[in-house]
Each structure stands twice: as C-alpha cells, then as structure tokens.
Amino acid sequence: MTSSSSIPVAARRRRRVLGWFGAEDATAETTAPATGTVAQQRATVFRRLFDDIGTLIFSHALTPSPCAYGVLHAYVSGEDPGTGAAVAEQLRSGQGLTDASLARIAARDDEAQAGALSRIADALEERIGDCLAAVGESRGTAETFGNALHVEAGRLSSDPKGTISRIIGLTEAAVAAARLVEGQLHHAREEADALRNELHRARQAAEHDHLTGLPNRRNFEQRLRESIGGTDETAAVVALIDIDDFKQVNDRFGHPAGDRVLRFFAAFVRAGLPRDVLLARYGGEEFALLFKGMSLDQAVAALDTVRERLAQRSLVHQDSGELIGHITFSAGIAMVAGEEALTAADTALYAAKNRGKNQIARADR
C-alpha cells in the first residue's frame, strides 16, 4: 500500500472528493514526484481541480453555471472556509447539492455583508442629515438674533431700559437655542462614532477568518501586494504551510475536533513567531506567512523552530479523552522577489510533501 506521505496535496484533495461518490480512481495514488516546469506542474494541479469540480457538478446533476463553479471551487480548493463549511454541511445533511442550495450558499455571505454595509451607510446618511439640519437651524437662529439686535439698536436712544431688557431676552433665547443644537450635534457624533466602530468590525470580519481569528487569504494577498509594490527595500520572505494528514483528524474525530485543532495550530504558530510576522489562514488546513526584514535563512530557522516544537506536542480529544496524537506541518518558503513568490512557495510545499512531510522546502530561484 502506498504511503500517504508521498501524495501531493492536490492529489489527496482529488481522492477525497472522488471518494465521496465511489469513483473508480478514488484510491489511486501516485508516488512519482512532480516533473516538468513549474508552469506544467501547476497546469496539472489546476486540471485536477477542474476535474474534481466537474465530478461534483455531474454527480449531483447540477447546472454547470458560474454560481455552481464558484461555490464548488471555494469548497474543493479550501480558499473560502465559510463557503466550504456550508457545502460540507449540505453534503452531510444527506439532501445532496442542488442548484437552489448552491445559490443560497453563494448569496448568504454576500447578502449578509451587503445588508450590514447598507444599514451602516443608511444610518450614517441619516446622521449626516441630522448634523446638516442642526447646523442650518443654528445658522437661522444666529441670523434672527443678529437682525433682532439691529432693530433694538435703533430703539436704544428712545427706550434704553426696554431695549436692554429685550436684548437680554433675545440673548437668553439664542443661548438656549445654541445649547439645543450643541446637544443634537453631540448625540449625532456619538451615534456616528458607534457606526464607525461597527464599520470597523464589519471590515475586520471581511478580512479575518472566523474560525481562527487570523487574517484571511484576501487580507494576506493584499498585504503581500503592498509589500511587492511598495518602496520599502527591506527583504521579505513568503511561506505556505499545510498541516500534514489533517483529513485523518476530521475522519476519526469529526469536524468539531478538526476545528479545535485548527484553532490550536493557529495559536501555536502565531505564539512561536515574532509579532511582526504576518500569519494568515490561506484556506482549509493551509496557512500563509510573510516575514519582513528577514533573510531566507532567518525565516527558515524561525519557522523550523516552531515545526520542531509542534511535532513534540501530543493532542487529546477533549470530549472523549482519546489520543489525537502529534500534529506536524510541511512548508514551502521563498524570497519575495516579485508576484511569483507564492507560486514558488507553493511548488516548494509540494516538494516538502513528496519528500516525506514534516519539513520545510526552500524554493529554487
């Protein structure tokens, strides 16, 4: 029987998907290392991903629409954990996948985010309207006060005592009106501050993984683009890491236990690295790192220390007390020298998997 340590990540994902439907090649595994150019290797991976998505579409008699492809791509690739979890839940329900269920999954997050942003925008617009109304009222009060003072100035010589009394009354009314406007503006400012905080939370939710609390793939790739396109000449290193044999945890102990392992793993790696290292959940059991101001040797040493410490830990299922065992990871690491850095790290990650896992492979540049 072929050792699972020699199976590339994409091949294991392919086998997992096909295994759900009893496909003939569900157990077929290849031990041959990847050959050809990087472009050829990636083309092979993409072709397998496309085949896996097609298998799901035709096994469930789905319409091969952009919606179906987008949702299933997020699920099979692991790029969108939220969408992937929704598809997995639909499969576990025994109801299978339908065009309607995929449409609901696709619309769920978009509607929630769009609804929240729309509500915040409406509330902010209302607060701006309140502020403009208060400012307009204050301006009108000031003009009225000024006109009244002008009238009373003409009466001062003929009726000094009455004029002074009326001016006092006008002043008191103007002060009261100013205080009222001040209160309205203060209230509007408090509500605007609350909305700004809510908008910040919504932005955080859109840029962070809900399970681990780490930055998500979108956030990471934006930060990486900024690092590549910026004027900072500081050296940077990118790495992709993948938990070894994570599917076995889900299969043996269930997805809730798998989620706890992911949270533990994220916290352990985060705690073992310098704070200025960006760690993100890239998809499924895959994580991405950006080391700024480090050489390749320094980044490898820092990550390898975490790898060695993690391999010494033994986890226990907190519900049953059953031993989960050791959790290890493989990593590919490369210097950031352009937009191909992630591709180089990804290729190195496959090499680490092929060489036996629980190791870090450097990209050849």
mmCIF file of C-alpha atoms in Angstrom:
data_model
loop_
_atom_site.group_PDB
_atom_site.id
_atom_site.type_symbol
_atom_site.label_atom_id
_atom_site.label_comp_id
_atom_site.label_asym_id
_atom_site.label_seq_id
_atom_site.Cartn_x
_atom_site.Cartn_y
_atom_site.Cartn_z
ATOM 1 C CA MET A 1 0.000 0.000 0.000
ATOM 2 C CA THR A 2 1.367 3.395 -0.961
ATOM 3 C CA SER A 3 2.341 5.703 1.882
ATOM 4 C CA SER A 4 0.112 8.795 2.112
ATOM 5 C CA SER A 5 3.200 10.894 2.817
ATOM 6 C CA SER A 6 4.113 10.767 -0.880
ATOM 7 C CA ILE A 7 0.779 12.076 -2.147
ATOM 8 C CA PRO A 8 0.750 15.725 -3.275
ATOM 9 C CA VAL A 9 -1.829 17.974 -1.635
ATOM 10 C CA ALA A 10 -3.871 18.375 -4.821
ATOM 11 C CA ALA A 11 -3.937 14.608 -5.359
ATOM 12 C CA ARG A 12 -5.156 13.992 -1.829
ATOM 13 C CA ARG A 13 -7.899 16.568 -2.294
ATOM 14 C CA ARG A 14 -8.877 14.923 -5.571
ATOM 15 C CA ARG A 15 -9.005 11.461 -3.954
ATOM 16 C CA ARG A 16 -11.107 12.859 -1.087
ATOM 17 C CA VAL A 17 -13.715 14.350 -3.414
ATOM 18 C CA LEU A 18 -13.916 11.360 -5.728
ATOM 19 C CA GLY A 19 -14.119 9.015 -2.763
ATOM 20 C CA TRP A 20 -17.466 10.510 -1.758
ATOM 21 C CA PHE A 21 -19.013 9.200 -4.962
ATOM 22 C CA GLY A 22 -17.286 5.837 -5.204
ATOM 23 C CA ALA A 23 -15.309 6.833 -8.294
ATOM 24 C CA GLU A 24 -13.024 4.117 -9.611
ATOM 25 C CA ASP A 25 -9.861 6.152 -9.154
ATOM 26 C CA ALA A 26 -10.745 7.332 -5.668
ATOM 27 C CA THR A 27 -7.983 5.235 -4.115
ATOM 28 C CA ALA A 28 -5.449 5.705 -6.876
ATOM 29 C CA GLU A 29 -2.314 7.341 -5.534
ATOM 30 C CA THR A 30 0.853 8.371 -7.265
ATOM 31 C CA THR A 31 4.255 8.247 -5.716
ATOM 32 C CA ALA A 32 6.086 9.810 -8.639
ATOM 33 C CA PRO A 33 7.492 13.231 -7.822
ATOM 34 C CA ALA A 34 6.277 16.191 -9.832
ATOM 35 C CA THR A 35 8.164 16.620 -13.084
ATOM 36 C CA GLY A 36 8.370 19.331 -15.712
ATOM 37 C CA THR A 37 8.411 23.075 -15.326
ATOM 38 C CA VAL A 38 6.590 24.949 -12.581
ATOM 39 C CA ALA A 39 4.010 26.049 -15.147
ATOM 40 C CA GLN A 40 3.409 22.438 -16.211
ATOM 41 C CA GLN A 41 3.076 21.286 -12.610
ATOM 42 C CA ARG A 42 0.571 23.994 -11.814
ATOM 43 C CA ALA A 43 -1.355 23.267 -15.010
ATOM 44 C CA THR A 44 -1.678 19.662 -13.837
ATOM 45 C CA VAL A 45 -2.927 20.781 -10.420
ATOM 46 C CA PHE A 46 -5.457 23.156 -11.989
ATOM 47 C CA ARG A 47 -6.660 20.431 -14.364
ATOM 48 C CA ARG A 48 -7.263 18.103 -11.414
ATOM 49 C CA LEU A 49 -9.096 20.845 -9.550
ATOM 50 C CA PHE A 50 -11.300 21.421 -12.595
ATOM 51 C CA ASP A 51 -11.973 17.674 -12.860
ATOM 52 C CA ASP A 52 -12.921 17.487 -9.166
ATOM 53 C CA ILE A 53 -15.386 20.341 -9.542
ATOM 54 C CA GLY A 54 -16.830 18.711 -12.668
ATOM 55 C CA THR A 55 -17.264 15.428 -10.784
ATOM 56 C CA LEU A 56 -19.312 17.197 -8.113
ATOM 57 C CA ILE A 57 -21.411 19.038 -10.693
ATOM 58 C CA PHE A 58 -22.338 15.959 -12.715
ATOM 59 C CA SER A 59 -22.694 13.608 -9.731
ATOM 60 C CA HIS A 60 -25.367 15.916 -8.338
ATOM 61 C CA ALA A 61 -26.903 16.768 -11.734
ATOM 62 C CA LEU A 62 -26.148 20.454 -11.230
ATOM 63 C CA THR A 63 -26.317 23.103 -13.893
ATOM 64 C CA PRO A 64 -22.694 23.931 -14.841
ATOM 65 C CA SER A 65 -23.227 27.608 -14.101
ATOM 66 C CA PRO A 66 -20.747 30.260 -12.872
ATOM 67 C CA CYS A 67 -22.517 30.107 -9.494
ATOM 68 C CA ALA A 68 -22.017 26.339 -9.170
ATOM 69 C CA TYR A 69 -18.408 26.512 -10.284
ATOM 70 C CA GLY A 70 -17.609 29.395 -7.934
ATOM 71 C CA VAL A 71 -19.132 27.747 -4.854
ATOM 72 C CA LEU A 72 -17.603 24.338 -5.555
ATOM 73 C CA HIS A 73 -14.218 25.875 -6.377
ATOM 74 C CA ALA A 74 -14.232 27.551 -2.951
ATOM 75 C CA TYR A 75 -15.121 24.180 -1.385
ATOM 76 C CA VAL A 76 -12.674 21.890 -3.210
ATOM 77 C CA SER A 77 -9.750 24.334 -3.106
ATOM 78 C CA GLY A 78 -10.368 25.320 0.517
ATOM 79 C CA GLU A 79 -9.925 29.000 -0.380
ATOM 80 C CA ASP A 80 -13.117 30.117 1.373
ATOM 81 C CA PRO A 81 -13.595 28.238 4.664
ATOM 82 C CA GLY A 82 -17.053 29.746 5.235
ATOM 83 C CA THR A 83 -18.403 28.602 1.862
ATOM 84 C CA GLY A 84 -16.624 25.269 2.226
ATOM 85 C CA ALA A 85 -18.254 24.671 5.611
ATOM 86 C CA ALA A 86 -21.689 25.464 4.159
ATOM 87 C CA VAL A 87 -21.184 22.986 1.284
ATOM 88 C CA ALA A 88 -19.885 20.309 3.677
ATOM 89 C CA GLU A 89 -22.926 20.786 5.910
ATOM 90 C CA GLN A 90 -25.224 20.434 2.899
ATOM 91 C CA LEU A 91 -23.485 17.183 1.928
ATOM 92 C CA ARG A 92 -23.676 15.827 5.495
ATOM 93 C CA SER A 93 -27.398 16.586 5.618
ATOM 94 C CA GLY A 94 -27.983 13.790 3.090
ATOM 95 C CA GLN A 95 -30.019 16.101 0.855
ATOM 96 C CA GLY A 96 -27.243 16.463 -1.677
ATOM 97 C CA LEU A 97 -26.392 19.545 -3.659
ATOM 98 C CA THR A 98 -28.922 21.338 -5.845
ATOM 99 C CA ASP A 99 -28.821 24.486 -7.918
ATOM 100 C CA ALA A 100 -31.043 26.147 -5.326
ATOM 101 C CA SER A 101 -28.838 25.153 -2.370
ATOM 102 C CA LEU A 102 -25.714 26.424 -4.137
ATOM 103 C CA ALA A 103 -27.477 29.683 -4.946
ATOM 104 C CA ARG A 104 -28.403 30.081 -1.266
ATOM 105 C CA ILE A 105 -24.816 29.396 -0.201
ATOM 106 C CA ALA A 106 -23.459 31.878 -2.741
ATOM 107 C CA ALA A 107 -25.918 34.556 -1.697
ATOM 108 C CA ARG A 108 -25.608 34.003 2.060
ATOM 109 C CA ASP A 109 -22.348 35.813 2.772
ATOM 110 C CA ASP A 110 -22.837 38.438 0.077
ATOM 111 C CA GLU A 111 -26.301 39.311 1.360
ATOM 112 C CA ALA A 112 -25.162 39.422 4.974
ATOM 113 C CA GLN A 113 -22.231 41.676 4.221
ATOM 114 C CA ALA A 114 -24.140 43.848 1.766
ATOM 115 C CA GLY A 115 -27.028 44.156 4.222
ATOM 116 C CA ALA A 116 -24.745 45.179 7.070
ATOM 117 C CA LEU A 117 -22.898 47.739 4.955
ATOM 118 C CA SER A 118 -26.159 49.091 3.540
ATOM 119 C CA ARG A 119 -27.592 49.507 7.021
ATOM 120 C CA ILE A 120 -24.455 51.306 8.216
ATOM 121 C CA ALA A 121 -24.471 53.546 5.140
ATOM 122 C CA ASP A 122 -28.150 54.442 5.679
ATOM 123 C CA ALA A 123 -27.542 55.220 9.337
ATOM 124 C CA LEU A 124 -24.515 57.365 8.523
ATOM 125 C CA GLU A 125 -26.509 59.235 5.898
ATOM 126 C CA GLU A 126 -29.225 59.883 8.453
ATOM 127 C CA ARG A 127 -26.675 61.161 10.995
ATOM 128 C CA ILE A 128 -25.159 63.464 8.374
ATOM 129 C CA GLY A 129 -28.661 64.767 7.654
ATOM 130 C CA ASP A 130 -29.188 65.426 11.365
ATOM 131 C CA CYS A 131 -25.916 67.340 11.556
ATOM 132 C CA LEU A 132 -26.734 69.444 8.492
ATOM 133 C CA ALA A 133 -30.185 70.193 9.872
ATOM 134 C CA ALA A 134 -28.706 71.219 13.220
ATOM 135 C CA VAL A 135 -26.136 73.448 11.539
ATOM 136 C CA GLY A 136 -28.861 75.025 9.386
ATOM 137 C CA GLU A 137 -31.015 75.648 12.435
ATOM 138 C CA SER A 138 -28.063 77.237 14.249
ATOM 139 C CA ARG A 139 -27.356 79.474 11.276
ATOM 140 C CA GLY A 140 -31.016 80.571 11.156
ATOM 141 C CA THR A 141 -31.018 81.313 14.873
ATOM 142 C CA ALA A 142 -27.854 83.408 14.528
ATOM 143 C CA GLU A 143 -29.345 85.391 11.644
ATOM 144 C CA THR A 144 -32.552 86.003 13.582
ATOM 145 C CA PHE A 145 -30.570 87.083 16.623
ATOM 146 C CA GLY A 146 -28.447 89.457 14.529
ATOM 147 C CA ASN A 147 -31.467 91.046 12.858
ATOM 148 C CA ALA A 148 -33.199 91.495 16.218
ATOM 149 C CA LEU A 149 -30.122 93.164 17.707
ATOM 150 C CA HIS A 150 -30.020 95.537 14.731
ATOM 151 C CA VAL A 151 -33.657 96.514 15.338
ATOM 152 C CA GLU A 152 -33.105 97.014 19.055
ATOM 153 C CA ALA A 153 -30.032 99.167 18.405
ATOM 154 C CA GLY A 154 -32.334 101.676 16.695
ATOM 155 C CA ARG A 155 -34.579 101.806 19.747
ATOM 156 C CA LEU A 156 -31.846 102.217 22.315
ATOM 157 C CA SER A 157 -31.930 106.053 22.411
ATOM 158 C CA SER A 158 -35.719 106.278 22.728
ATOM 159 C CA ASP A 159 -36.264 103.348 25.100
ATOM 160 C CA PRO A 160 -32.939 102.367 26.729
ATOM 161 C CA LYS A 161 -34.425 100.392 29.599
ATOM 162 C CA GLY A 162 -36.843 98.390 27.459
ATOM 163 C CA THR A 163 -34.206 97.804 24.789
ATOM 164 C CA ILE A 164 -31.740 96.359 27.298
ATOM 165 C CA SER A 165 -34.456 94.087 28.693
ATOM 166 C CA ARG A 166 -35.378 92.829 25.224
ATOM 167 C CA ILE A 167 -31.712 92.309 24.292
ATOM 168 C CA ILE A 168 -31.266 90.200 27.448
ATOM 169 C CA GLY A 169 -34.280 88.113 26.471
ATOM 170 C CA LEU A 170 -33.000 87.681 22.915
ATOM 171 C CA THR A 171 -29.573 86.663 24.214
ATOM 172 C CA GLU A 172 -31.052 84.093 26.598
ATOM 173 C CA ALA A 173 -33.112 82.617 23.759
ATOM 174 C CA ALA A 174 -30.051 82.471 21.484
ATOM 175 C CA VAL A 175 -28.009 80.728 24.195
ATOM 176 C CA ALA A 176 -30.791 78.171 24.747
ATOM 177 C CA ALA A 177 -31.024 77.532 21.004
ATOM 178 C CA ALA A 178 -27.238 77.107 20.786
ATOM 179 C CA ARG A 179 -27.280 74.610 23.636
ATOM 180 C CA LEU A 180 -30.050 72.651 21.928
ATOM 181 C CA VAL A 181 -28.054 72.485 18.690
ATOM 182 C CA GLU A 182 -24.951 71.514 20.660
ATOM 183 C CA GLY A 183 -26.879 68.631 22.236
ATOM 184 C CA GLN A 184 -28.141 67.490 18.833
ATOM 185 C CA LEU A 185 -24.640 67.584 17.373
ATOM 186 C CA HIS A 186 -23.207 65.726 20.381
ATOM 187 C CA HIS A 187 -25.842 62.982 20.032
ATOM 188 C CA ALA A 188 -25.204 62.710 16.285
ATOM 189 C CA ARG A 189 -21.453 62.499 16.914
ATOM 190 C CA GLU A 190 -21.920 59.695 19.458
ATOM 191 C CA GLU A 191 -24.044 57.732 17.011
ATOM 192 C CA ALA A 192 -21.526 58.351 14.209
ATOM 193 C CA ASP A 193 -18.729 57.051 16.468
ATOM 194 C CA ALA A 194 -20.752 53.925 17.191
ATOM 195 C CA LEU A 195 -21.359 53.422 13.478
ATOM 196 C CA ARG A 196 -17.668 53.921 12.743
ATOM 197 C CA ASN A 197 -16.837 51.192 15.269
ATOM 198 C CA GLU A 198 -19.435 48.921 13.689
ATOM 199 C CA LEU A 199 -17.961 49.604 10.255
ATOM 200 C CA HIS A 200 -14.524 48.724 11.635
ATOM 201 C CA ARG A 201 -15.889 45.436 12.985
ATOM 202 C CA ALA A 202 -17.514 44.681 9.630
ATOM 203 C CA ARG A 203 -14.219 45.356 7.857
ATOM 204 C CA GLN A 204 -12.403 43.146 10.363
ATOM 205 C CA ALA A 205 -14.915 40.356 9.766
ATOM 206 C CA ALA A 206 -14.424 40.649 5.998
ATOM 207 C CA GLU A 207 -10.637 40.472 6.330
ATOM 208 C CA HIS A 208 -10.285 37.796 9.037
ATOM 209 C CA ASP A 209 -11.002 34.100 9.261
ATOM 210 C CA HIS A 210 -13.990 33.442 11.502
ATOM 211 C CA LEU A 211 -12.584 30.202 12.960
ATOM 212 C CA THR A 212 -9.009 31.121 13.881
ATOM 213 C CA GLY A 213 -9.254 34.906 14.055
ATOM 214 C CA LEU A 214 -6.254 35.186 11.734
ATOM 215 C CA PRO A 215 -6.193 37.389 8.629
ATOM 216 C CA ASN A 216 -7.795 35.578 5.704
ATOM 217 C CA ARG A 217 -6.487 34.925 2.203
ATOM 218 C CA ARG A 218 -7.821 38.190 0.778
ATOM 219 C CA ASN A 219 -6.146 40.159 3.553
ATOM 220 C CA PHE A 220 -2.846 38.307 3.149
ATOM 221 C CA GLU A 221 -2.671 38.720 -0.611
ATOM 222 C CA GLN A 222 -3.435 42.432 -0.276
ATOM 223 C CA ARG A 223 -0.618 42.828 2.257
ATOM 224 C CA LEU A 224 1.707 40.842 0.005
ATOM 225 C CA ARG A 225 0.850 43.044 -2.994
ATOM 226 C CA GLU A 226 1.575 46.109 -0.886
ATOM 227 C CA SER A 227 4.919 44.611 0.107
ATOM 228 C CA ILE A 228 5.811 43.855 -3.523
ATOM 229 C CA GLY A 229 4.622 47.179 -4.909
ATOM 230 C CA GLY A 230 5.895 49.427 -2.120
ATOM 231 C CA THR A 231 9.055 51.491 -1.975
ATOM 232 C CA ASP A 232 10.384 49.608 1.058
ATOM 233 C CA GLU A 233 13.556 47.795 0.022
ATOM 234 C CA THR A 234 13.527 45.557 3.124
ATOM 235 C CA ALA A 235 13.945 41.856 2.321
ATOM 236 C CA ALA A 236 10.825 39.736 2.647
ATOM 237 C CA VAL A 237 10.110 36.015 2.644
ATOM 238 C CA VAL A 238 6.807 34.229 1.996
ATOM 239 C CA ALA A 239 5.869 30.724 3.150
ATOM 240 C CA LEU A 240 2.933 28.374 2.689
ATOM 241 C CA ILE A 241 2.386 25.709 5.339
ATOM 242 C CA ASP A 242 -0.026 22.796 5.313
ATOM 243 C CA ILE A 243 -1.000 20.573 8.261
ATOM 244 C CA ASP A 244 0.044 17.008 7.470
ATOM 245 C CA ASP A 245 -2.716 14.387 7.154
ATOM 246 C CA PHE A 246 -5.330 16.745 8.567
ATOM 247 C CA LYS A 247 -8.130 14.822 6.851
ATOM 248 C CA GLN A 248 -7.470 11.926 9.221
ATOM 249 C CA VAL A 249 -8.349 14.143 12.186
ATOM 250 C CA ASN A 250 -11.703 15.064 10.647
ATOM 251 C CA ASP A 251 -12.393 11.465 9.610
ATOM 252 C CA ARG A 252 -11.556 9.960 13.028
ATOM 253 C CA PHE A 253 -12.811 12.599 15.420
ATOM 254 C CA GLY A 254 -15.254 14.725 13.437
ATOM 255 C CA HIS A 255 -15.201 18.269 12.133
ATOM 256 C CA PRO A 256 -15.699 19.977 15.535
ATOM 257 C CA ALA A 257 -12.479 18.332 16.735
ATOM 258 C CA GLY A 258 -10.823 19.322 13.471
ATOM 259 C CA ASP A 259 -11.873 22.927 14.044
ATOM 260 C CA ARG A 260 -10.342 22.865 17.532
ATOM 261 C CA VAL A 261 -7.100 21.503 16.072
ATOM 262 C CA LEU A 262 -7.070 24.338 13.522
ATOM 263 C CA ARG A 263 -7.574 26.917 16.283
ATOM 264 C CA PHE A 264 -4.827 25.312 18.381
ATOM 265 C CA PHE A 265 -2.475 25.162 15.404
ATOM 266 C CA ALA A 266 -3.079 28.810 14.501
ATOM 267 C CA ALA A 267 -2.491 29.969 18.079
ATOM 268 C CA PHE A 268 0.623 27.782 18.477
ATOM 269 C CA VAL A 269 2.277 29.014 15.283
ATOM 270 C CA ARG A 270 1.301 32.615 15.999
ATOM 271 C CA ALA A 271 2.809 32.450 19.502
ATOM 272 C CA GLY A 272 6.034 30.882 18.234
ATOM 273 C CA LEU A 273 6.857 33.599 15.705
ATOM 274 C CA PRO A 274 7.838 37.269 16.076
ATOM 275 C CA ARG A 275 4.837 39.584 16.247
ATOM 276 C CA ASP A 276 5.744 41.353 13.021
ATOM 277 C CA VAL A 277 5.430 38.119 11.026
ATOM 278 C CA LEU A 278 2.086 38.064 9.211
ATOM 279 C CA LEU A 279 0.300 34.727 9.666
ATOM 280 C CA ALA A 280 -2.935 34.118 7.758
ATOM 281 C CA ARG A 281 -5.288 31.230 7.164
ATOM 282 C CA TYR A 282 -4.986 30.671 3.443
ATOM 283 C CA GLY A 283 -7.652 28.000 3.035
ATOM 284 C CA GLY A 284 -8.660 24.769 4.766
ATOM 285 C CA GLU A 285 -5.608 23.455 6.621
ATOM 286 C CA GLU A 286 -3.231 25.717 4.713
ATOM 287 C CA PHE A 287 -1.669 28.868 6.191
ATOM 288 C CA ALA A 288 0.479 31.633 4.715
ATOM 289 C CA LEU A 289 3.242 33.704 6.286
ATOM 290 C CA LEU A 290 5.039 36.896 5.344
ATOM 291 C CA PHE A 291 8.393 37.574 7.006
ATOM 292 C CA LYS A 292 9.527 41.168 6.526
ATOM 293 C CA GLY A 293 13.085 42.259 7.267
ATOM 294 C CA MET A 294 14.325 38.652 7.346
ATOM 295 C CA SER A 295 16.657 36.718 5.103
ATOM 296 C CA LEU A 296 15.585 33.333 3.784
ATOM 297 C CA ASP A 297 17.869 31.593 6.305
ATOM 298 C CA GLN A 298 16.400 33.575 9.216
ATOM 299 C CA ALA A 299 12.821 32.831 8.163
ATOM 300 C CA VAL A 300 13.562 29.125 7.720
ATOM 301 C CA ALA A 301 15.194 28.979 11.155
ATOM 302 C CA ALA A 302 12.250 30.726 12.840
ATOM 303 C CA LEU A 303 9.651 28.523 11.165
ATOM 304 C CA ASP A 304 11.649 25.341 11.685
ATOM 305 C CA THR A 305 11.833 26.032 15.422
ATOM 306 C CA VAL A 306 8.033 26.191 15.521
ATOM 307 C CA ARG A 307 7.801 22.998 13.452
ATOM 308 C CA GLU A 308 10.084 21.083 15.822
ATOM 309 C CA ARG A 309 8.233 22.279 18.929
ATOM 310 C CA LEU A 310 4.853 21.420 17.434
ATOM 311 C CA ALA A 311 5.991 17.908 16.493
ATOM 312 C CA GLN A 312 6.771 17.277 20.160
ATOM 313 C CA ARG A 313 3.208 18.060 21.261
ATOM 314 C CA SER A 314 0.616 15.321 21.557
ATOM 315 C CA LEU A 315 -3.049 16.334 21.418
ATOM 316 C CA VAL A 316 -6.005 14.722 23.150
ATOM 317 C CA HIS A 317 -9.650 14.860 22.078
ATOM 318 C CA GLN A 318 -11.178 16.981 24.823
ATOM 319 C CA ASP A 319 -14.628 15.333 24.558
ATOM 320 C CA SER A 320 -13.649 11.650 24.602
ATOM 321 C CA GLY A 321 -10.132 11.754 26.044
ATOM 322 C CA GLU A 322 -8.950 9.776 23.023
ATOM 323 C CA LEU A 323 -5.428 10.478 21.849
ATOM 324 C CA ILE A 324 -5.297 12.506 18.638
ATOM 325 C CA GLY A 325 -1.523 12.320 18.562
ATOM 326 C CA HIS A 326 1.149 14.528 17.058
ATOM 327 C CA ILE A 327 0.332 17.297 14.615
ATOM 328 C CA THR A 328 3.005 18.231 12.067
ATOM 329 C CA PHE A 329 3.177 20.509 9.078
ATOM 330 C CA SER A 330 5.073 20.832 5.823
ATOM 331 C CA ALA A 331 6.121 24.180 4.371
ATOM 332 C CA GLY A 332 7.410 25.778 1.210
ATOM 333 C CA ILE A 333 9.335 29.027 1.553
ATOM 334 C CA ALA A 334 10.663 31.581 -0.932
ATOM 335 C CA MET A 335 12.122 35.055 -1.138
ATOM 336 C CA VAL A 336 9.671 37.763 -2.210
ATOM 337 C CA ALA A 337 11.197 38.905 -5.480
ATOM 338 C CA GLY A 338 8.012 39.571 -7.437
ATOM 339 C CA GLU A 339 4.460 38.297 -7.913
ATOM 340 C CA GLU A 340 5.685 34.717 -8.443
ATOM 341 C CA ALA A 341 6.709 34.371 -4.791
ATOM 342 C CA LEU A 342 3.550 32.484 -3.804
ATOM 343 C CA THR A 343 3.875 30.198 -6.811
ATOM 344 C CA ALA A 344 7.453 29.392 -5.828
ATOM 345 C CA ALA A 345 6.439 28.742 -2.197
ATOM 346 C CA ASP A 346 3.533 26.564 -3.355
ATOM 347 C CA THR A 347 5.827 24.453 -5.537
ATOM 348 C CA ALA A 348 8.262 24.079 -2.651
ATOM 349 C CA LEU A 349 5.384 22.993 -0.397
ATOM 350 C CA TYR A 350 4.535 20.169 -2.800
ATOM 351 C CA ALA A 351 8.192 19.165 -2.748
ATOM 352 C CA ALA A 352 8.157 19.019 1.072
ATOM 353 C CA LYS A 353 5.074 16.784 0.959
ATOM 354 C CA ASN A 354 6.673 14.491 -1.614
ATOM 355 C CA ARG A 355 9.841 14.166 0.457
ATOM 356 C CA GLY A 356 8.004 12.780 3.464
ATOM 357 C CA LYS A 357 6.230 15.724 5.192
ATOM 358 C CA ASN A 358 7.069 17.415 8.494
ATOM 359 C CA GLN A 359 9.770 19.505 6.847
ATOM 360 C CA ILE A 360 10.452 22.840 5.147
ATOM 361 C CA ALA A 361 11.496 23.026 1.499
ATOM 362 C CA ARG A 362 13.119 26.124 0.002
ATOM 363 C CA ALA A 363 12.134 27.344 -3.416
ATOM 364 C CA ASP A 364 14.787 27.126 -6.098
ATOM 365 C CA ARG A 365 15.333 30.509 -7.676
#
